[in-house]
XYZ file of C-alpha atoms in Angstrom:
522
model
C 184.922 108.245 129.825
C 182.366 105.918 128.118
C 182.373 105.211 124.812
C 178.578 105.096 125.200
C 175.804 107.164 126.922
C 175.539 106.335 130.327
C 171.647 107.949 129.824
C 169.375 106.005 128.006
C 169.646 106.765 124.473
C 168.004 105.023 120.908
C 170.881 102.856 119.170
C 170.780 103.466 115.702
C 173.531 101.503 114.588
C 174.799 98.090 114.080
C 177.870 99.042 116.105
C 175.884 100.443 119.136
C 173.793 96.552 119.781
C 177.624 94.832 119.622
C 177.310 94.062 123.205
C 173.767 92.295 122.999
C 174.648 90.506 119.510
C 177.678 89.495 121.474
C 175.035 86.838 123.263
C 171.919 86.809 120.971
C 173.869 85.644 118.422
C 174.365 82.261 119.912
C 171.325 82.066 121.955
C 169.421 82.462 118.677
C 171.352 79.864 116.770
C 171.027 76.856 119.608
C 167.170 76.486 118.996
C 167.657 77.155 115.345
C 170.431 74.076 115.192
C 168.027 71.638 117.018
C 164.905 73.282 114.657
C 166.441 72.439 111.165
C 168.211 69.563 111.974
C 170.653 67.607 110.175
C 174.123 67.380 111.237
C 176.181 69.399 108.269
C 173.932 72.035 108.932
C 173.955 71.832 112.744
C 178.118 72.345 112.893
C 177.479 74.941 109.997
C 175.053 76.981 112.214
C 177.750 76.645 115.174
C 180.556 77.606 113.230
C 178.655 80.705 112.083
C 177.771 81.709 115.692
C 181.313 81.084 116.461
C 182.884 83.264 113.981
C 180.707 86.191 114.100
C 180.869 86.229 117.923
C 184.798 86.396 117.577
C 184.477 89.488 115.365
C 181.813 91.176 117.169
C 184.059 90.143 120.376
C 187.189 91.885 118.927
C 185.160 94.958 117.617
C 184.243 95.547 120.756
C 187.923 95.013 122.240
C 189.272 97.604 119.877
C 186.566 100.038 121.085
C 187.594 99.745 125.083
C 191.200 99.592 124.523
C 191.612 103.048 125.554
C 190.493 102.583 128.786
C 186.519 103.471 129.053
C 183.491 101.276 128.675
C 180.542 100.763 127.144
C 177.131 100.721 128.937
C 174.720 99.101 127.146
C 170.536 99.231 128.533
C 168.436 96.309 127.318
C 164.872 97.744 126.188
C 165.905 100.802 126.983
C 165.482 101.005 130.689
C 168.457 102.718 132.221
C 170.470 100.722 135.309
C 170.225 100.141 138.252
C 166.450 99.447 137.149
C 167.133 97.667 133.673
C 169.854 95.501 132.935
C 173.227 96.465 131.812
C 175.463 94.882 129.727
C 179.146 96.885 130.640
C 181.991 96.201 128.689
C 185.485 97.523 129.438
C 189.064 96.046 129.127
C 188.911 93.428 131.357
C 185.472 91.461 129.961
C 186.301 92.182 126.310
C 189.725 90.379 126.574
C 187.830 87.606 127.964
C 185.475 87.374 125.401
C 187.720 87.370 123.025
C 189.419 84.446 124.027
C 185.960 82.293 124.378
C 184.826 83.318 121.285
C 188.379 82.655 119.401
C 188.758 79.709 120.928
C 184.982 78.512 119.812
C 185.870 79.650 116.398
C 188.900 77.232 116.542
C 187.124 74.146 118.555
C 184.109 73.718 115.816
C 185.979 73.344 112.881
C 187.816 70.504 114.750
C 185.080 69.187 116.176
C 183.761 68.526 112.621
C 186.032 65.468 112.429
C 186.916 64.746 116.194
C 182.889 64.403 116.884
C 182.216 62.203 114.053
C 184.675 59.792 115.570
C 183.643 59.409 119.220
C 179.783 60.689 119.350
C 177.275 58.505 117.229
C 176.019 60.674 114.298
C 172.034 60.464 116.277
C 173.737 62.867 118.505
C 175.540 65.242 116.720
C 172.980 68.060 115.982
C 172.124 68.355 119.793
C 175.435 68.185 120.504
C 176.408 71.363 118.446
C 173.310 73.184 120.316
C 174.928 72.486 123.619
C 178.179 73.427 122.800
C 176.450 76.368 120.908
C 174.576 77.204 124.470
C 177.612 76.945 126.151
C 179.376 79.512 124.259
C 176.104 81.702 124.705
C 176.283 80.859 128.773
C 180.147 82.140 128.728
C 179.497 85.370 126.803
C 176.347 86.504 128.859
C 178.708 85.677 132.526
C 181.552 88.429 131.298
C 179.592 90.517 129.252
C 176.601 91.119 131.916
C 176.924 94.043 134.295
C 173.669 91.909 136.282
C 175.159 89.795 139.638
C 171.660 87.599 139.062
C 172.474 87.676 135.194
C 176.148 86.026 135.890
C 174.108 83.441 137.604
C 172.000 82.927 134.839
C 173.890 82.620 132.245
C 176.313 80.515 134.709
C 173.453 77.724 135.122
C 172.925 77.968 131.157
C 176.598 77.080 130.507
C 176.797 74.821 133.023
C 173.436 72.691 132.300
C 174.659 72.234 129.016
C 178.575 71.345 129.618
C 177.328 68.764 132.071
C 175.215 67.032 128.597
C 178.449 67.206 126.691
C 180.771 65.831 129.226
C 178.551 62.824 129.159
C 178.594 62.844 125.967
C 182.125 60.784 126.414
C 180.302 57.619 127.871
C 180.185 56.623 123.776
C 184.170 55.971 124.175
C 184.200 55.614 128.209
C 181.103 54.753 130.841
C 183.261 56.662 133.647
C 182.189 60.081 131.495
C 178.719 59.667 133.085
C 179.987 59.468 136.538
C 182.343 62.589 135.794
C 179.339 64.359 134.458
C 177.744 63.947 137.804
C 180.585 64.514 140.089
C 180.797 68.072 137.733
C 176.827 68.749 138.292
C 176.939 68.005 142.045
C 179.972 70.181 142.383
C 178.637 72.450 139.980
C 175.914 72.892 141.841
C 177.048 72.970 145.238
C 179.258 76.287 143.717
C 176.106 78.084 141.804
C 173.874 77.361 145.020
C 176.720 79.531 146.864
C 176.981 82.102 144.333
C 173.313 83.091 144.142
C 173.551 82.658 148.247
C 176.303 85.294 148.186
C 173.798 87.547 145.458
C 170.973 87.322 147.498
C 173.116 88.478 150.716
C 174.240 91.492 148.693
C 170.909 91.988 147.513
C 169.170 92.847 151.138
C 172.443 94.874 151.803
C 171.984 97.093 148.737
C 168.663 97.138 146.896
C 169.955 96.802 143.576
C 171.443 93.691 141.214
C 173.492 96.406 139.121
C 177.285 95.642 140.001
C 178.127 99.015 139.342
C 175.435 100.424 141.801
C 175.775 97.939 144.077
C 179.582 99.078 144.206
C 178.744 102.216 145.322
C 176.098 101.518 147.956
C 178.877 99.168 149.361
C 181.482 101.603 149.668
C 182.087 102.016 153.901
C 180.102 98.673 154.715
C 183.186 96.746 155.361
C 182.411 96.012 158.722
C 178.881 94.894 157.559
C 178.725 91.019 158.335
C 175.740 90.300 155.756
C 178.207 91.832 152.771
C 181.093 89.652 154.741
C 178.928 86.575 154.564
C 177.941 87.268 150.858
C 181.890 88.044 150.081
C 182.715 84.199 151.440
C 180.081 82.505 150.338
C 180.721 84.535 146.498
C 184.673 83.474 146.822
C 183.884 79.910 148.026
C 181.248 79.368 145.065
C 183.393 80.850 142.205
C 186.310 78.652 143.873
C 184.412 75.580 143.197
C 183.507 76.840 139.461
C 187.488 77.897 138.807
C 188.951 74.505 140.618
C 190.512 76.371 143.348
C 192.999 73.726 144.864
C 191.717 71.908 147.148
C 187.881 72.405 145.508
C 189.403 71.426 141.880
C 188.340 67.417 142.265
C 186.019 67.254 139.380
C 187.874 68.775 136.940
C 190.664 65.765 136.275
C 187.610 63.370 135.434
C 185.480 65.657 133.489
C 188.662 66.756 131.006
C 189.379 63.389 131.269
C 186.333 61.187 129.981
C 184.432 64.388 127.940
C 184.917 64.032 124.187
C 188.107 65.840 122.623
C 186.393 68.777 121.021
C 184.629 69.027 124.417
C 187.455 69.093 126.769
C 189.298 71.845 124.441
C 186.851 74.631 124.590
C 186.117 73.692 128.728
C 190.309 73.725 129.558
C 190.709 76.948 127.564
C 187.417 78.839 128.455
C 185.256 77.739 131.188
C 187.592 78.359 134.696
C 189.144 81.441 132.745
C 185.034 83.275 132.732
C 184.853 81.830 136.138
C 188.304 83.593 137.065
C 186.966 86.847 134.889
C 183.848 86.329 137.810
C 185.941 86.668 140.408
C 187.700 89.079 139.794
C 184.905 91.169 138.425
C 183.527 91.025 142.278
C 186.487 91.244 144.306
C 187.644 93.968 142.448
C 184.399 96.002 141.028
C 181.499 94.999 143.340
C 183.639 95.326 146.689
C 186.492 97.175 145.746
C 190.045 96.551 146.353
C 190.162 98.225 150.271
C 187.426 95.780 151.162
C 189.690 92.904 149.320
C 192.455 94.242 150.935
C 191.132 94.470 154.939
C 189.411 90.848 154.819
C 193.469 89.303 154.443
C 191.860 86.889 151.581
C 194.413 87.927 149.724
C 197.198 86.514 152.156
C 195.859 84.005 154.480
C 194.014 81.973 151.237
C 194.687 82.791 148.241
C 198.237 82.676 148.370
C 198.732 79.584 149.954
C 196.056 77.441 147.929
C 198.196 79.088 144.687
C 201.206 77.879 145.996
C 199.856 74.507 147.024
C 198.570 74.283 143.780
C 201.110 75.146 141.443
C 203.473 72.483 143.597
C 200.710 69.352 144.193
C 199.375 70.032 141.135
C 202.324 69.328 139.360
C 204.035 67.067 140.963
C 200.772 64.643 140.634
C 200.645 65.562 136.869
C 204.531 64.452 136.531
C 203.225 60.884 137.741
C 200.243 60.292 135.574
C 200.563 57.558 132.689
C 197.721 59.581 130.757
C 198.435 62.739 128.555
C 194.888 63.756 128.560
C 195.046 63.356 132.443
C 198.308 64.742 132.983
C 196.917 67.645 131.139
C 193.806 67.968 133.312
C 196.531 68.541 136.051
C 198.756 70.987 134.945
C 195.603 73.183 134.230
C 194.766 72.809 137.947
C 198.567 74.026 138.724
C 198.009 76.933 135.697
C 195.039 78.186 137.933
C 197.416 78.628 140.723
C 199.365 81.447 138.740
C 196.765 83.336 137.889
C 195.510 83.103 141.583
C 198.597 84.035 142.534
C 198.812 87.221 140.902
C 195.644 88.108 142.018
C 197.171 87.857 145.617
C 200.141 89.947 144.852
C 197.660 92.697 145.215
C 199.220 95.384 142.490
C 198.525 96.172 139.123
C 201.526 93.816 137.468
C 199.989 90.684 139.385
C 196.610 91.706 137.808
C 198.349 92.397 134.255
C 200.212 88.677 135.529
C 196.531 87.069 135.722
C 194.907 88.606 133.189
C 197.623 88.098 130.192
C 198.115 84.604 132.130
C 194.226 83.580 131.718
C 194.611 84.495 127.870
C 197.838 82.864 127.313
C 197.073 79.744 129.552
C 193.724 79.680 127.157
C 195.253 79.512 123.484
C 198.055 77.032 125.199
C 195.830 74.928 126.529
C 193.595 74.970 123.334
C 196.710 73.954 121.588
C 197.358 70.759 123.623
C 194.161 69.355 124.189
C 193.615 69.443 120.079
C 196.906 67.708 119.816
C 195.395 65.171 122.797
C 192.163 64.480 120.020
C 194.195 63.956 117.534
C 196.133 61.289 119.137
C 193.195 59.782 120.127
C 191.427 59.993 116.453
C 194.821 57.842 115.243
C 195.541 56.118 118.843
C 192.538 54.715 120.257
C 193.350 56.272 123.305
C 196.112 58.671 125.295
C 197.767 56.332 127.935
C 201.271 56.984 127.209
C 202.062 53.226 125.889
C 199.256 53.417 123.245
C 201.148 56.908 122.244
C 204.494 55.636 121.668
C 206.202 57.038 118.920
C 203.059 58.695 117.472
C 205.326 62.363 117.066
C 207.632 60.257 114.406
C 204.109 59.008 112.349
C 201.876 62.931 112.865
C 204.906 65.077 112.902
C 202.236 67.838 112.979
C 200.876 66.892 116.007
C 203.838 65.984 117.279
C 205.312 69.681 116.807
C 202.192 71.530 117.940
C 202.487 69.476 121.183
C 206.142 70.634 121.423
C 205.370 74.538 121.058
C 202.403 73.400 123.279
C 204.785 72.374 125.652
C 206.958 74.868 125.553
C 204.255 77.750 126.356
C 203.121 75.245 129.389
C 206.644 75.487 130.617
C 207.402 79.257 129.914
C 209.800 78.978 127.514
C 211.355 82.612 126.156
C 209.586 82.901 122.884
C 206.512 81.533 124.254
C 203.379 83.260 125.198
C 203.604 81.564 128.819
C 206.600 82.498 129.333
C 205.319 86.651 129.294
C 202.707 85.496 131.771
C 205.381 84.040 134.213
C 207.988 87.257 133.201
C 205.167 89.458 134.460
C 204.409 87.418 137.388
C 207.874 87.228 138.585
C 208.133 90.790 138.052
C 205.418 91.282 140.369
C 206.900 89.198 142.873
C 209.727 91.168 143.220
C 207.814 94.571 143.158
C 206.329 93.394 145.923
C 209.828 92.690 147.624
C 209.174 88.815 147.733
C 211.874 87.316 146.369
C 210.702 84.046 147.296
C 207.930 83.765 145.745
C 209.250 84.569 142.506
C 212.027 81.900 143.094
C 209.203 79.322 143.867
C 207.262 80.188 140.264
C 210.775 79.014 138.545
C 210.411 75.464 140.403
C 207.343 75.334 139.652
C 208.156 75.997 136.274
C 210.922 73.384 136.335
C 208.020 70.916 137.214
C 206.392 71.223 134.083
C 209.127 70.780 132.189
C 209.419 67.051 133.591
C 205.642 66.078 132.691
C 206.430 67.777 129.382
C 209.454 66.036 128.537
C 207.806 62.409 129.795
C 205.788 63.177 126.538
C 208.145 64.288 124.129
C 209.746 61.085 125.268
C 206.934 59.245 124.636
C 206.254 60.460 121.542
C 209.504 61.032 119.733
C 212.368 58.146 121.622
C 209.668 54.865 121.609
C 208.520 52.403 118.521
C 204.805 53.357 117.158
C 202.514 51.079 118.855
C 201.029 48.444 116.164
C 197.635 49.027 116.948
C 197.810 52.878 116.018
C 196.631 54.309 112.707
C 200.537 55.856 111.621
C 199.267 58.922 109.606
C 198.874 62.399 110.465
C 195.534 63.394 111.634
C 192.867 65.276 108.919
C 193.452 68.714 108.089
C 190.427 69.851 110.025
C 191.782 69.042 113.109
C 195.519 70.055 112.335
C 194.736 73.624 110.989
C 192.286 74.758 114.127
C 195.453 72.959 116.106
C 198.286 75.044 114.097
C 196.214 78.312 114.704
C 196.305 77.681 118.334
C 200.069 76.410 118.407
C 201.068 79.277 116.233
C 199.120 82.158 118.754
C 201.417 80.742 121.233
C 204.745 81.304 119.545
C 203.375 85.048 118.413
C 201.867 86.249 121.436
C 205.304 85.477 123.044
C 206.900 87.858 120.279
C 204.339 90.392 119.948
C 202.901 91.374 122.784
C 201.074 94.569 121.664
C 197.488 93.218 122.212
C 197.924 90.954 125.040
C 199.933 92.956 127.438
C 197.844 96.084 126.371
C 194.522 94.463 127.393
C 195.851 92.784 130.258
C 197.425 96.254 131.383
C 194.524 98.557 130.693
C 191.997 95.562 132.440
C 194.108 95.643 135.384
C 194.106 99.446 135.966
C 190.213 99.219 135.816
C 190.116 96.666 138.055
C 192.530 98.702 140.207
C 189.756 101.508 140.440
C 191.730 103.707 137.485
C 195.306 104.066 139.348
C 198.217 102.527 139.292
C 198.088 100.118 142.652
C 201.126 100.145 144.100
C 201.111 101.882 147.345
C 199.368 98.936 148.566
C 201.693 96.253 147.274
C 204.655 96.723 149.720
C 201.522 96.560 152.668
C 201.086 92.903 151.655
C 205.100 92.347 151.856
C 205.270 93.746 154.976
C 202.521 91.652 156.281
C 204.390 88.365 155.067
C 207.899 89.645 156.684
C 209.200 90.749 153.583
C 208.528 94.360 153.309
C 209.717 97.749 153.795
């Protein structure tokens, strides 16, 4: 049931444009930041945007909770000939998390910009991150496949400016904005590939039409072709291990501010993407019957939650190290995808969220460390948890999520994953997400080491960083420690986004099919 008319209809409220102001909102504000100028009021104008994004995002949450949608027609023009914006479960949760984390990034940003971008380039700067945020929203609130790629190229265009944007502190941020573009761009030009394919198949850009016109065309190798070349594109976007080299560089050399809102937002849309077409567009039998599921995903999961993080346990960088464990992070939720069942999607989906606000959490700590350090080479670090005990602690509970630490909101992502494991009757797997697990808590402890059991290093500035950067940093830390207590929202969301990814039931008869297939089943 829709909690709008699926017939066109006039909106008469505020409440029935949420979906569009979701997106205008931003995309209004960008030209408006670079058209008044001046850099107070360019991060007021972003923080703005930001904020009343992340209420209209969880207004719109609270309306799809139950389980329908909302199908929104811009200019009136009903799908599959106008464009729909289609919110349910799944995309709301999503936007939440962009638009919460943007909310949290600016106000940190205020101080953590002003110290590694020359003030000449703050205003533009704020109207590409605000264009970013705008580029996120429109990819999971669309129900348009050319619209994702839109908005995709908007996002991306701009987060390849503000990854440069680091060359102020490093040169190498210029060559890690390129490397990102090239990449970038090698992914979009396979995503549109894969839209056009499904384009002469159907007749329609509409996902939700196109999923019907789909349905028995399995067998069809134009909507196989478009299926691999959509999976390999979206791989490149979400760092799919082995197709994840330049993500270390561009979290890496991109300013703080930067490299928080890309590590907790930008592969979690792209992972939203996927999903939206594996599951929506071609439906779980066609998912199912191509053995993606088992002969790729699974493996290039494994392979990265293992190479991931054993590389990240031998990096001398925190920033770096970081960079890596996000790469092995993306494995989980890949993982769960692959399980096949509702609980691996509820694994993914609470996992994405989780993984965000954790992530967030860390990477502020990481530009804060570098406001007071210089840099985040673990010698210039040394001892900097004794001097900004704030910091210090909110890279602890950081940690501690990372790991999956009872208590922790990353540790209800791994619960649920491992529970999906064994409803699938493999055992192994979930034994192999605990050592996995154990491999994170070796990179993490190498920095509470670092930062707690060393001497300060002379060079570093021994005071706690400004509150602008500690509260947006406390929020974040603090999310982690209650969405590990109170799982209410999370788990709902992620439960009620998986059954509608499902196609509305509960999944399961096909779970012990993909154990039986690995030798495992009944």
């Amino acid at each position: 049931m829709a909690t709008a008319s699926e017939t066109p209809h006039i909106a008469l409220t505020l409440r029935d444009h949420l979906p569009i102001l979701q997106v205008l909102i931003p995309l209004c504000v960008a030209p408006l930041i670079v058209l008044l100028g001046g850099r107070r009021m360019a991060w007021g104008l972003a923080f703005l945007a930001s904020a009343l994004s992340l209420v209209v995002s969880f207004l719109l949450m609270m309306q799809v909770m139950d389980g329908s949608f909302i199908s929104y027609h811009l200019g009136g023009w009903a799908p599959p000939v106008g464009i729909e914006y289609r919110i349910d479960a799944a995309n709301a949760f999503v936007l939440f998390l962009i638009s919460l984390t943007a909310t949290l990034v600016v106000p940190f940003a205020l101080r953590s910009v002003a110290d590694e971008i020359p003030a000449r380039s703050h205003t533009l700067f704020y109207a590409c991150f605000t264009l970013v945020l705008t580029g996120l929203l429109g990819v999971v609130a669309t129900g348009d496949a050319f619209n994702v790629f839109v908005f995709l190229e908007i996002s991306s265009l701009s987060t390849y400016v503000l990854v440069s944007q680091g060359l102020y502190r490093d040169k190498r941020a210029l060559s890690a904005a390129y490397d990102y573009l090239i990449m970038g761009t090698i992914g979009a030009t396979f995503f549109v590939i894969g839209i056009g394919f499904l384009y002469m198949t159907t007749g329609t850009l509409n996902m939700a039409d196109m999923a019907e016109r789909l349905v028995g065309q399995g067998d069809n190798r134009t909507v196989q072709a478009a299926f691999a070349f959509i999976v390999v594109g979206m791989g490149l976007k979400v760092a799919i291990y082995p197709l994840h080299l330049w993500l270390p560089a561009a979290y890496n050399y991109a300013p703080s501010a930067v490299t928080v809102f890309l590590a907790a937002t930008s592969t979690k849309a792209a992972v939203y993407v996927l999903l939206r077409f594996m599951f929506s567009v071609f439906q779980p039998e066609f998912v199912f019957d191509t053995n993606l599921l088992l002969w790729i995903l699974a493996p290039f999961a494994l392979l990265a939650m293992f190479a991931a993080s054993l590389i990240a346990v031998f990096q001398t960088n925190f920033k770096r190290m970081l960079a890596y464990s996000s790469i092995a992070q993306i494995g989980y939720m890949l993982l769960g995808i692959s399980l096949f069942s509702v609980t691996g999607l509820s694994a993914t989906m609470v996992h994405l969220f989780n993984h965000g606000i954790t992530k967030a959490a860390l990477f502020m700590a990481v530009g804060a460390l570098v406001l007071r350090s210089g840099n985040t080479f673990y010698d210039r670090i040394e001892g900097m948890g004794r001097v900004m005990p704030l910091t210090g602690a909110a890279v602890v509970l950081g940690g501690l999520s990372l790991i999956g630490v009872p208590g922790t909101a990353g540790f209800i992502s791994k619960w649920v994953l491992v529970q999906a494991a064994f409803e699938a009757d493999l055992w192994w797997i979930a034994l192999l997400i605990v050592a996995s697990s154990l491999l994170a808590v070796i990179y993490m402890w190498r920095v509470i080491e670092v930062l707690y059991l060393h001497t300060p290093h002379p060079e570093a500035i021994h005071k706690e960083a400004p509150l602008s950067m500690v509260i947006p940093m406390w929020i974040a830390a603090g999310a982690c420690v209650w969405f590990g207590i109170d799982t209410s929202l999370t788990m709902g969301a992620a439960n009620t986004a998986a059954i509608g990814l499902m196609g509305g039931t509960d999944g399961m008869a096909l779970t012990p099919t993909v154990g039986g297939l690995l030798g495992n089943g009944h």
